[in-house]
mmCIF file of C-alpha atoms and ligand atoms in Angstrom:
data_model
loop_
_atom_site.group_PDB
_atom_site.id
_atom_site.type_symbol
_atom_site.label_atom_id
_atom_site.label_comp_id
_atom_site.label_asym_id
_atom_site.label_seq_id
_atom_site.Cartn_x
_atom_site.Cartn_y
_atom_site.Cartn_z
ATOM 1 C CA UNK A 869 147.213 121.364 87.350
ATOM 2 C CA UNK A 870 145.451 123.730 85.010
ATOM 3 C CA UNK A 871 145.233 121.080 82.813
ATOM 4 C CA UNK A 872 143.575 118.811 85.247
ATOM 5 C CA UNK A 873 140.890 121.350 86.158
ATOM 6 C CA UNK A 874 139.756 121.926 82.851
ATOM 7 C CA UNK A 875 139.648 118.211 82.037
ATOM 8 C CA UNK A 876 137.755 117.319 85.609
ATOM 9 C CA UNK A 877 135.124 120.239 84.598
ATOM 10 C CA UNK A 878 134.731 119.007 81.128
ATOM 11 C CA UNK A 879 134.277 115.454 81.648
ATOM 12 C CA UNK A 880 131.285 116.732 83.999
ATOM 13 C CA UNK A 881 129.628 119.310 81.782
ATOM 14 C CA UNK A 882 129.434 116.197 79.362
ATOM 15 C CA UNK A 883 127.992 113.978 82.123
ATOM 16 C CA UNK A 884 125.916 116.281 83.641
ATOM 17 C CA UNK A 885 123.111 117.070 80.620
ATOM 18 C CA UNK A 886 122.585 114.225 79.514
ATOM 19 C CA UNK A 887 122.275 112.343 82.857
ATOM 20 C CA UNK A 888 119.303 114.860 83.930
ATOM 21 C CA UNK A 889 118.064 114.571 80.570
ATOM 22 C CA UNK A 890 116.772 111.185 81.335
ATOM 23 C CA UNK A 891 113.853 110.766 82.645
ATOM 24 C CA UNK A 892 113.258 110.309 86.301
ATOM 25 C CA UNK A 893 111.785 107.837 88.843
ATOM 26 C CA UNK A 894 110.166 109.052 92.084
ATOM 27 C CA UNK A 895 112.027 108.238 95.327
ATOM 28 C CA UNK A 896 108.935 106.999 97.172
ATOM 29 C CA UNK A 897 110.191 107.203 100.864
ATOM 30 C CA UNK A 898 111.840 110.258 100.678
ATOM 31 C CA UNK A 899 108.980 111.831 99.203
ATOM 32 C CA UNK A 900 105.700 113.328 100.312
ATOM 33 C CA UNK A 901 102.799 114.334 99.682
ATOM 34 C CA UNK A 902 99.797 116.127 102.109
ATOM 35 C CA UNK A 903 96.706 118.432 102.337
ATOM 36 C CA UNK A 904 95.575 120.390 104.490
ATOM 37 C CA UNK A 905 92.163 120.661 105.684
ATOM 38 C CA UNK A 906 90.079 123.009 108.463
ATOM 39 C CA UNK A 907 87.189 121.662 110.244
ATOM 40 C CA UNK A 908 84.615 123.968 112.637
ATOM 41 C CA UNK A 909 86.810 126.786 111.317
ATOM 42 C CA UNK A 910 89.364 126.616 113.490
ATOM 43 C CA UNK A 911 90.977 122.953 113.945
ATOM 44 C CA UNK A 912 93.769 122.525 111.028
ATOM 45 C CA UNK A 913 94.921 118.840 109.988
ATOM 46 C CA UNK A 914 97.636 117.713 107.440
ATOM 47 C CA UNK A 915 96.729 114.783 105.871
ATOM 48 C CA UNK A 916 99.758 112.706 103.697
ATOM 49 C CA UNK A 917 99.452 109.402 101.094
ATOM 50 C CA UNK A 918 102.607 106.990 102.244
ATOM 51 C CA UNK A 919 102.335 105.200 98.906
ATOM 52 C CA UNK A 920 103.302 107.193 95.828
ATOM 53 C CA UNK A 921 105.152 106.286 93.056
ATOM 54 C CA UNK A 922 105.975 108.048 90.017
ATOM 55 C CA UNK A 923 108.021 108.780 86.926
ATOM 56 C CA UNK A 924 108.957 112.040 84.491
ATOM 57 C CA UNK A 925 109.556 111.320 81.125
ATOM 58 C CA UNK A 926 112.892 113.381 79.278
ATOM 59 C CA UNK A 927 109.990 115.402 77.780
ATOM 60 C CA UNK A 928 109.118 117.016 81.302
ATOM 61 C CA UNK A 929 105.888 114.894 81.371
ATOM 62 C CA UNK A 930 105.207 113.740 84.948
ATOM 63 C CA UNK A 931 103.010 111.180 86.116
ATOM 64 C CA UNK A 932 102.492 110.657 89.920
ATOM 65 C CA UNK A 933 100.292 107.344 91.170
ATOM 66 C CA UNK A 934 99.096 108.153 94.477
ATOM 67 C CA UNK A 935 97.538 105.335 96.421
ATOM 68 C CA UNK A 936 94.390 106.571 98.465
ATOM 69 C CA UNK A 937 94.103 103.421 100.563
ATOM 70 C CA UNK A 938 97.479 104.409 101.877
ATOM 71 C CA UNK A 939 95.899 107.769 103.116
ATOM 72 C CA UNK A 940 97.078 109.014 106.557
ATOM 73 C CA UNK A 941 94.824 111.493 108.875
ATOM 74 C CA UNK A 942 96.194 110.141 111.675
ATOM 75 C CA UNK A 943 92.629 108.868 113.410
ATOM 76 C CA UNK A 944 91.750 105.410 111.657
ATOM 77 C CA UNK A 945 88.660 105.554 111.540
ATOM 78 C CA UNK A 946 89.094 109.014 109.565
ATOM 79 C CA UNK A 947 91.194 107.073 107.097
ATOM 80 C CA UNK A 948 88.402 104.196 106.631
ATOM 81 C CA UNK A 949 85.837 107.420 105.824
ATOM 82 C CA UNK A 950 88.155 109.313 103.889
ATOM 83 C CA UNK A 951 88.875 106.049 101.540
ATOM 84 C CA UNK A 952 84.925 104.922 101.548
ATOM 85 C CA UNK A 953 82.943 108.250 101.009
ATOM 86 C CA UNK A 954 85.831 111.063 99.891
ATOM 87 C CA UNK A 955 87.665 108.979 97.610
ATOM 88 C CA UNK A 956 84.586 106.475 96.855
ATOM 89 C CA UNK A 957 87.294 102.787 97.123
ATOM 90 C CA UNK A 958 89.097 104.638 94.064
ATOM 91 C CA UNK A 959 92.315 102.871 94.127
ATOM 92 C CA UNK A 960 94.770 105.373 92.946
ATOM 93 C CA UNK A 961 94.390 108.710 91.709
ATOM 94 C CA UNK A 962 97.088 110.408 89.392
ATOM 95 C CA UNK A 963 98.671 113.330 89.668
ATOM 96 C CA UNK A 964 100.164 114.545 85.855
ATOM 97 C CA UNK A 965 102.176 117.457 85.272
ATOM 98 C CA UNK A 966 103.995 118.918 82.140
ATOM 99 C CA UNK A 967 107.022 121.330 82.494
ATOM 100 C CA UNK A 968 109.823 122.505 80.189
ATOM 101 C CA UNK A 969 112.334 119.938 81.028
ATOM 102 C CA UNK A 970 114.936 121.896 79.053
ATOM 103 C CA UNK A 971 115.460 124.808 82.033
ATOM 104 C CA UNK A 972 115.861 121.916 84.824
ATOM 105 C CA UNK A 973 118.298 119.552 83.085
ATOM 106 C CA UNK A 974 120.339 122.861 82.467
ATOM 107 C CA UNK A 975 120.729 122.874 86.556
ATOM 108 C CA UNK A 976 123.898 122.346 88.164
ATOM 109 C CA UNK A 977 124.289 120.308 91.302
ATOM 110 C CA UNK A 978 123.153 122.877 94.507
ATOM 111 C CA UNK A 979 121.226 125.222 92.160
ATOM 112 C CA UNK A 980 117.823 125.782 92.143
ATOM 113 C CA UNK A 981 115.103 126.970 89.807
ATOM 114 C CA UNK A 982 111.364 127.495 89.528
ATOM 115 C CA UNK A 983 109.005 125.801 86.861
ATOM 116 C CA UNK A 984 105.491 125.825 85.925
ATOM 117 C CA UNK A 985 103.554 123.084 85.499
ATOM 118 C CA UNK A 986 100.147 122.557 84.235
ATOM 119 C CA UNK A 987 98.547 120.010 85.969
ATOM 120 C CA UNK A 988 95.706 117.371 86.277
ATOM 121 C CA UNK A 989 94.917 115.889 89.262
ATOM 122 C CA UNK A 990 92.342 112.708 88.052
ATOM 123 C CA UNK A 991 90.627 111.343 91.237
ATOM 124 C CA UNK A 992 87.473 108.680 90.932
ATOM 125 C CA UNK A 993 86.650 109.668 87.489
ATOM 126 C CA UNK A 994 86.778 113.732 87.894
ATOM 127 C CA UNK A 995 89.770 115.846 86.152
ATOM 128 C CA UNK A 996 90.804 119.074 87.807
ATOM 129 C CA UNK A 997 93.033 121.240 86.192
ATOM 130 C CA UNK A 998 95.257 123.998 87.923
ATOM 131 C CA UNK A 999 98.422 125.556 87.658
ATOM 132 C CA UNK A 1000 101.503 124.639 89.777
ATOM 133 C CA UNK A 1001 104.223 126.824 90.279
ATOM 134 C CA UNK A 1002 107.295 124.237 91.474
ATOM 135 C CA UNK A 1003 110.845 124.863 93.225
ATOM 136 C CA UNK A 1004 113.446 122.378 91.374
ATOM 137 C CA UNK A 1005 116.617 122.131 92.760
ATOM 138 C CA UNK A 1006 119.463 119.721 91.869
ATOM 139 C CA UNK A 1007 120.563 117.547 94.698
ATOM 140 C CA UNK A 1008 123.398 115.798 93.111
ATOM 141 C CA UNK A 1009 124.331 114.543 89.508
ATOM 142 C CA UNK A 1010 121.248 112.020 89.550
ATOM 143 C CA UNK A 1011 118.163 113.281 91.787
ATOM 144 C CA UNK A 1012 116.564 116.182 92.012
ATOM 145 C CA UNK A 1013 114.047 117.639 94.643
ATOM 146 C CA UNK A 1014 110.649 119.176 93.199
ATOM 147 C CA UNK A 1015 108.398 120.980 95.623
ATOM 148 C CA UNK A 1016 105.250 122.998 95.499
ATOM 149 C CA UNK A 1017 106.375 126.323 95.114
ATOM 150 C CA UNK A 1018 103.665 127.538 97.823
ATOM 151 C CA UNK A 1019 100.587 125.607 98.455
ATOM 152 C CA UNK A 1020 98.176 124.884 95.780
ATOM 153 C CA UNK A 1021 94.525 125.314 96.520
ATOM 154 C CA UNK A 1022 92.035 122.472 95.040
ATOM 155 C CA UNK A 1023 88.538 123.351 95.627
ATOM 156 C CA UNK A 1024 86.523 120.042 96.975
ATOM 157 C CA UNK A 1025 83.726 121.008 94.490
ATOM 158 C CA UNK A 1026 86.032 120.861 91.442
ATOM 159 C CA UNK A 1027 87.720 117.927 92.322
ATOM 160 C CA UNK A 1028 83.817 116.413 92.582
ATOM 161 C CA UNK A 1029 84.415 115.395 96.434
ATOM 162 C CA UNK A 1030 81.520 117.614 97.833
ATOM 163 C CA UNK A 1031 79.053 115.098 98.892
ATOM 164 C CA UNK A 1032 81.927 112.881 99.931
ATOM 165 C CA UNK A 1033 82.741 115.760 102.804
ATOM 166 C CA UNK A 1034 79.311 116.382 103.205
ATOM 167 C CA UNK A 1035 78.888 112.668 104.560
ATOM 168 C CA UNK A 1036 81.829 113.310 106.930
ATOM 169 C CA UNK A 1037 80.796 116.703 108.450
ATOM 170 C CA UNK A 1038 77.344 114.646 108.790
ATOM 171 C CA UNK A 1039 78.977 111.386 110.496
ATOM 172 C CA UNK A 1040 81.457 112.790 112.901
ATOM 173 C CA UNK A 1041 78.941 115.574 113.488
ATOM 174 C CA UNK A 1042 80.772 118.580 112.207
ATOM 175 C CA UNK A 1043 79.200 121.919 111.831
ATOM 176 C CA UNK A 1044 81.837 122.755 108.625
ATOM 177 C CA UNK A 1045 84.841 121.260 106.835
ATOM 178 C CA UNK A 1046 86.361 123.907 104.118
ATOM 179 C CA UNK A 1047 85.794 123.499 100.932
ATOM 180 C CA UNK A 1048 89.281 124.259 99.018
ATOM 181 C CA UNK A 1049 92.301 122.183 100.421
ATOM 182 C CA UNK A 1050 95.806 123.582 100.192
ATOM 183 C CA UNK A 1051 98.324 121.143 98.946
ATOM 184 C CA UNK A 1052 101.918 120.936 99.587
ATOM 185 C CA UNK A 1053 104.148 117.919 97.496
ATOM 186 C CA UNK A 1054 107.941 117.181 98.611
ATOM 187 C CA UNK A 1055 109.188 114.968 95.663
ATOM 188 C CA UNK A 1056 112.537 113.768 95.166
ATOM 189 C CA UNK A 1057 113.464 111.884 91.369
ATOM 190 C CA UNK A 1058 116.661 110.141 90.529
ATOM 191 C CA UNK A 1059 117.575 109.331 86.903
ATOM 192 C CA UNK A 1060 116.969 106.208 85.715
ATOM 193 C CA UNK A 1061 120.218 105.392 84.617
ATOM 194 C CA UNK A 1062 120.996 105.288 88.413
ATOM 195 C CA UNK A 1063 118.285 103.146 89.350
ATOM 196 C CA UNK A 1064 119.333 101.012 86.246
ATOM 197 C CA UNK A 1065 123.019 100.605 88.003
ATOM 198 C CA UNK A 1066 121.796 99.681 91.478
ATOM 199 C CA UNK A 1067 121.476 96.758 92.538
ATOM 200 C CA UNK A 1068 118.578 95.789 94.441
ATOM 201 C CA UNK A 1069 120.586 94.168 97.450
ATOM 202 C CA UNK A 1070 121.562 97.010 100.101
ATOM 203 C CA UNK A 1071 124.885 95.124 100.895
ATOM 204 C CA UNK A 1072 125.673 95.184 97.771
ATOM 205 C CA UNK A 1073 125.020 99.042 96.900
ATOM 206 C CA UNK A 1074 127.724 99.352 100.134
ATOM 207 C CA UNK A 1075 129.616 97.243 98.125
ATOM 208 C CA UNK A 1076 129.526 98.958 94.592
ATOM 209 C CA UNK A 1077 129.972 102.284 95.970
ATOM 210 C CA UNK A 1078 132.904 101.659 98.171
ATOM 211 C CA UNK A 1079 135.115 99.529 94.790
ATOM 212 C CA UNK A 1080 137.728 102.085 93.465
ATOM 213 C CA UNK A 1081 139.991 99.595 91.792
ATOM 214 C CA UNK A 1082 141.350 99.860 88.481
ATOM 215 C CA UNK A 1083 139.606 96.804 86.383
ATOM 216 C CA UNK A 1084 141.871 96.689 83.679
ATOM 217 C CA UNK A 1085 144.383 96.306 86.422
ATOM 218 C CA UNK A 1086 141.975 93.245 88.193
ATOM 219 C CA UNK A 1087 141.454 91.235 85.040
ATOM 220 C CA UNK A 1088 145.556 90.508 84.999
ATOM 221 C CA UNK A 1089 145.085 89.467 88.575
ATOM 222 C CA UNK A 1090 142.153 86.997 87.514
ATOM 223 C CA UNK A 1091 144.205 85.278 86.169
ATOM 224 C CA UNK A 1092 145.369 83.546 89.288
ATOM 225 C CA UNK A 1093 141.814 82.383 89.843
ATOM 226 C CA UNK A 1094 140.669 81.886 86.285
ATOM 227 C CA UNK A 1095 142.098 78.242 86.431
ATOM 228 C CA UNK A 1096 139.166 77.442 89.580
ATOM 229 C CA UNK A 1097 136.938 80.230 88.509
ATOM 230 C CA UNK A 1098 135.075 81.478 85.851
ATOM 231 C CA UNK A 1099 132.946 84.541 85.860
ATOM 232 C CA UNK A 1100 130.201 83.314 83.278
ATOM 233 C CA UNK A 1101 126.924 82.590 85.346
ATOM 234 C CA UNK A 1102 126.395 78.975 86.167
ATOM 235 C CA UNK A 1103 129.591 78.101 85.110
ATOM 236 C CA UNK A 1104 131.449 75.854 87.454
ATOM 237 C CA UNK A 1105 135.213 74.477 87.438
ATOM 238 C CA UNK A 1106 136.942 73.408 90.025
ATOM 239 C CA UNK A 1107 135.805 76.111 92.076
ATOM 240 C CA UNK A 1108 131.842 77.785 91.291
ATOM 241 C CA UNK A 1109 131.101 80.667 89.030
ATOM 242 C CA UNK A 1110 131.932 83.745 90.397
ATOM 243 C CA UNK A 1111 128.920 85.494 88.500
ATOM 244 C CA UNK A 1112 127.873 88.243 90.641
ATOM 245 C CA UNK A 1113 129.922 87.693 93.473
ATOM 246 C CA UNK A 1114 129.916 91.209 94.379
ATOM 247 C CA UNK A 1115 127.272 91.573 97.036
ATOM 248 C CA UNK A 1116 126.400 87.888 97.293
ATOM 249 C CA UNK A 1117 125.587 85.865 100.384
ATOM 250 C CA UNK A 1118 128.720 83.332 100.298
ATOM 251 C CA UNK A 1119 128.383 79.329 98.953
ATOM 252 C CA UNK A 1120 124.697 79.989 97.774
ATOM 253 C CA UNK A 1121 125.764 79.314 93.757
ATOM 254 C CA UNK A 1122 123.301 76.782 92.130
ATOM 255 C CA UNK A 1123 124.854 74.012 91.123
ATOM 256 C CA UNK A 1124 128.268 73.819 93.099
ATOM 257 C CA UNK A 1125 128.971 71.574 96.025
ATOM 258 C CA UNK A 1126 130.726 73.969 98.662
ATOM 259 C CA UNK A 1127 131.903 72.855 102.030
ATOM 260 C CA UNK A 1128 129.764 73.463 105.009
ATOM 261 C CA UNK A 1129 132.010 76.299 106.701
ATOM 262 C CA UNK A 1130 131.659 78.568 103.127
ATOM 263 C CA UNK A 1131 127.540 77.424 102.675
ATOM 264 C CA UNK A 1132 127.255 77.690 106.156
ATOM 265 C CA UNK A 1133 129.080 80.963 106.957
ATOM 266 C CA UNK A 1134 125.977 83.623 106.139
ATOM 267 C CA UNK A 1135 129.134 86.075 104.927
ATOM 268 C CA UNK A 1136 127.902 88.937 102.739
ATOM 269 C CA UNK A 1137 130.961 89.482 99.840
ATOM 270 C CA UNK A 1138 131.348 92.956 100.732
ATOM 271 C CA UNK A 1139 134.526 94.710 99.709
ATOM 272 C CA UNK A 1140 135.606 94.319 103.527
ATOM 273 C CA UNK A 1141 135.004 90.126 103.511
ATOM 274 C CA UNK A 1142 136.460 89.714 100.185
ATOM 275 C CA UNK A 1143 139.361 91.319 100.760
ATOM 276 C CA UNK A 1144 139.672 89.749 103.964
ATOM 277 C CA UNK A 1145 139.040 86.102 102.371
ATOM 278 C CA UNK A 1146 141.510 86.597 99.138
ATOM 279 C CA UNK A 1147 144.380 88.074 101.505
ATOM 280 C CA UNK A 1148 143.921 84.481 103.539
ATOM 281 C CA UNK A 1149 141.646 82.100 102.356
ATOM 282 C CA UNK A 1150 142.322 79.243 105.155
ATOM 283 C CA UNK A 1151 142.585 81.796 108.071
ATOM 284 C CA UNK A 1152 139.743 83.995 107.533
ATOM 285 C CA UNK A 1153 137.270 80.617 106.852
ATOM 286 C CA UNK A 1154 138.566 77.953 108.482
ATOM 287 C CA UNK A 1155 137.373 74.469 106.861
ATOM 288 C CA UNK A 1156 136.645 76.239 102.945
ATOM 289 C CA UNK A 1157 137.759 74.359 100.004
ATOM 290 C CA UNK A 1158 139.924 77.001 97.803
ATOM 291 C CA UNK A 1159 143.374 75.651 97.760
ATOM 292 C CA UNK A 1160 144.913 79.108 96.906
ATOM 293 C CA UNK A 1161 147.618 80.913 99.515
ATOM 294 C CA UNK A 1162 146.250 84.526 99.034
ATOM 295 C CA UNK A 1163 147.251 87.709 97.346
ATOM 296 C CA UNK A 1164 149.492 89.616 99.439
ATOM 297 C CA UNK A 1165 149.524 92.978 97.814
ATOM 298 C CA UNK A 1166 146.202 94.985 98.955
ATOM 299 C CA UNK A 1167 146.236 97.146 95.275
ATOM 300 C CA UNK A 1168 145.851 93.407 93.541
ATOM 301 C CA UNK A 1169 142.798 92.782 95.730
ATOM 302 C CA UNK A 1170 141.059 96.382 95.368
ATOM 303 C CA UNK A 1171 141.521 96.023 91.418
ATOM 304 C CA UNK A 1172 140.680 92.686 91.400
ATOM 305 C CA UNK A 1173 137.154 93.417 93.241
ATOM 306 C CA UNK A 1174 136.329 96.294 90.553
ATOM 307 C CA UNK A 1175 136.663 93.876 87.652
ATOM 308 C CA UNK A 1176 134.837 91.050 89.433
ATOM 309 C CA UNK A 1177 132.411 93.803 90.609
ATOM 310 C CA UNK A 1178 132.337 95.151 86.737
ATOM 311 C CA UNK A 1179 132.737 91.867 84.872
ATOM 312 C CA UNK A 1180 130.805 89.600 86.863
HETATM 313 C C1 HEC B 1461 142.859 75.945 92.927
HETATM 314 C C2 HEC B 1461 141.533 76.399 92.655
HETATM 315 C C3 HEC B 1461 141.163 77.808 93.112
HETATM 316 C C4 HEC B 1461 141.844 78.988 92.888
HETATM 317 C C5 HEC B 1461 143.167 79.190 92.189
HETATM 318 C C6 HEC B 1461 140.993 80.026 93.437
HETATM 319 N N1 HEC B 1461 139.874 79.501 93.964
HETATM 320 FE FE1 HEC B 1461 138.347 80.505 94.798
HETATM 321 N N2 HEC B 1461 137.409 78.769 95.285
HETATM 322 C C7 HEC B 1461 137.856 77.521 94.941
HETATM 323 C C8 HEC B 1461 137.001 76.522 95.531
HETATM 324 C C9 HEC B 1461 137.132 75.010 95.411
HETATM 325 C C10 HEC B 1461 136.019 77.237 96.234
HETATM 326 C C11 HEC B 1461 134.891 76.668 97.079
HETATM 327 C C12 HEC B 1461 135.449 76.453 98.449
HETATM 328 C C13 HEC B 1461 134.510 75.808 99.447
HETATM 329 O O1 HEC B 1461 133.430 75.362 99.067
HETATM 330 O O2 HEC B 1461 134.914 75.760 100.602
HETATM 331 C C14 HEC B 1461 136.296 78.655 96.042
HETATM 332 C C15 HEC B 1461 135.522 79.686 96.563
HETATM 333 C C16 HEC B 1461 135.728 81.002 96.273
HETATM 334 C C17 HEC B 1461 134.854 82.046 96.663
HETATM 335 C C18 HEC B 1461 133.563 81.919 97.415
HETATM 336 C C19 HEC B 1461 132.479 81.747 96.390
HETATM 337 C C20 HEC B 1461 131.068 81.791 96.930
HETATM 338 O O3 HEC B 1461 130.150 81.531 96.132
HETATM 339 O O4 HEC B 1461 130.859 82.058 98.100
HETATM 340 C C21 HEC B 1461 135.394 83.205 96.200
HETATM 341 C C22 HEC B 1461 134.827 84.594 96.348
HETATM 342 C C23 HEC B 1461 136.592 82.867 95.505
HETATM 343 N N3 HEC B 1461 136.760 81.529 95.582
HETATM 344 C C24 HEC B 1461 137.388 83.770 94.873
HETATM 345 C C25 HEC B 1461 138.609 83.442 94.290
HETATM 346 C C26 HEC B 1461 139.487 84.409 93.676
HETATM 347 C C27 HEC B 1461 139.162 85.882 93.490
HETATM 348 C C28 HEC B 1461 140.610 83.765 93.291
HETATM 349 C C29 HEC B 1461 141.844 84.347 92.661
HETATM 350 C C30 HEC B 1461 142.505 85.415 93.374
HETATM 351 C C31 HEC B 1461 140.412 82.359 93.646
HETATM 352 N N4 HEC B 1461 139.198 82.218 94.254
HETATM 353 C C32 HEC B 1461 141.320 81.364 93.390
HETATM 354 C C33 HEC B 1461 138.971 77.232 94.198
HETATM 355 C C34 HEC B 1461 139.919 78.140 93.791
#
């Protein structure tokens, strides 16, 4: 048991550091990013961007796109100003940010640090620089949550937006807007090996997640099938390539002539409707092609589905 422990906590102090030491890519919708701003002294508004996107290098170098058409003040016609007269049709602005990357890849999962980062905010041809104190904490072995630490306060003059709120206090008749806007960011990263390993289909991230087969164990079982199937891509026998079969939509292979009930059936191969189909091929699809009986022993079918899931 001892034994056990100390290999389980090894084998994730060696996954752990370098997995964080990666870089990162921003998580665009669960992240956010808003200001704040106070009109006629007394009438606070958050503003937010919907469209970021971003990415931190494994040298702590962070560089966040923020689209300004996507900006969101609730009142559309605000937006359309904001976009024409604040932001003068820029596009994007970026956001970059370097911190010592060697104090957050240190973090284990549920702890939390903070960082500082020196920053440049770049927005229709003006840099501003400030200072950002961040919160990091480590959500799980591959994403991590970075937030302003408390807001950070841009001043409109700096950031070269003056006569861009001047034309707004003038059009919706305003007697003030403020002049330095508190900011507030919400940004969660994974790793990129993660996003490397997912696949783009949802089904089939249900799929990956749930296989806990042993592969080694599933390529002896192949060996029922290999006579129909192969697993190289576009490579049909007897029965089509089972290339990627993990998270497919069923009889959609290029090149292979199924029968209407497996082309037409619109199954997803999930872990649930392959091991349905292998355990009976003719009763779960009626009408399909595979002349095979079915494995009866549920451990074949869950190792099978990790190799096909890792080899194909
Ligand atoms: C005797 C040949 C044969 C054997 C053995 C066989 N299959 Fe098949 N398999 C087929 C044929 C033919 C089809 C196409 C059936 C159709 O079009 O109705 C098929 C279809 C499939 C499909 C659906 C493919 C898709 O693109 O939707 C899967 C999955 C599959 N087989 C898995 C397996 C696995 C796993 C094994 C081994 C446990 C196996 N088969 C054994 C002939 C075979």
């Amino acid at each position: 048991m001892k034994l056990l422990l100390k290999a389980v906590t090894f084998a994730s102090a060696i996954v752990a550091t370098p997995i964080l030491a990666a870089g990162w890519t921003l998580d665009a919708d669960r992240s956010h990013l808003a200001y704040g701003s106070i009109k006629k002294d007394t009438v606070g508004e958050v503003n937010s961007f919907t469209n970021l996107s971003g990415h931190v290098t494994q040298n702590g170098k962070a560089e966040i796109e923020i689209d300004l058409s996507s900006v969101e003040t609730n009142i559309d016609i605000r937006n359309e100003r904001m976009i024409e007269f604040v932001f003068r049709k820029a596009g994007t602005a970026s956001l970059t940010a370097n911190f010592d990357m060697a104090e957050v890849s240190e973090l284990a999962v549920g702890e939390t640090t903070t960082v500082d980062a020196a920053s440049v905010l770049s927005l229709a041809g003006t840099d501003v620089q400030f200072d950002a104190e961040l919160f990091v904490a480590r959500l799980s072995e591959t994403s991590v949550l970075v937030s302003t630490y408390d807001m950070v306060f841009l001043s409109t003059a700096d950031a070269g937006v003056n006569a861009g709120v001047d034309k707004l206090m003038e059009l919706a008749s305003l007697p003030g807007i403020t002049r330095t806007v508190p900011i507030t960011a919400r940004l969660i990263f994974h790793t990129d090996q993660e996003q490397a390993a997912t696949p783009t289909e949802a089904t089939a991230v249900v799929a990956a997640a749930a296989i806990q087969g042993d592969a080694k164990a599933g390529k002896k079982v192949f060996r029922k099938c290999s006579a129909c199937h192969k697993l190289k891509e576009g490579s049909h026998g007897v029965g089509p390539s089972l290339h990627g079969i993990v998270g497919a939509t069923a009889g959609q292979a290029d090149g292979f002539k199924f029968s209407a009930a497996l082309h037409g059936s619109d199954i997803i191969w999930t872990q649930e409707t392959l091991s349905a189909f292998l355990a009976d091929p003719k009763g779960y699809l009626p009408g399909n092609r595979m002349q095979f009986r079915g494995l009866k022993k549920d451990a074949d079918i869950i190792n099978l589905l990790a190799y096909l899931q890792d080899e194909g």
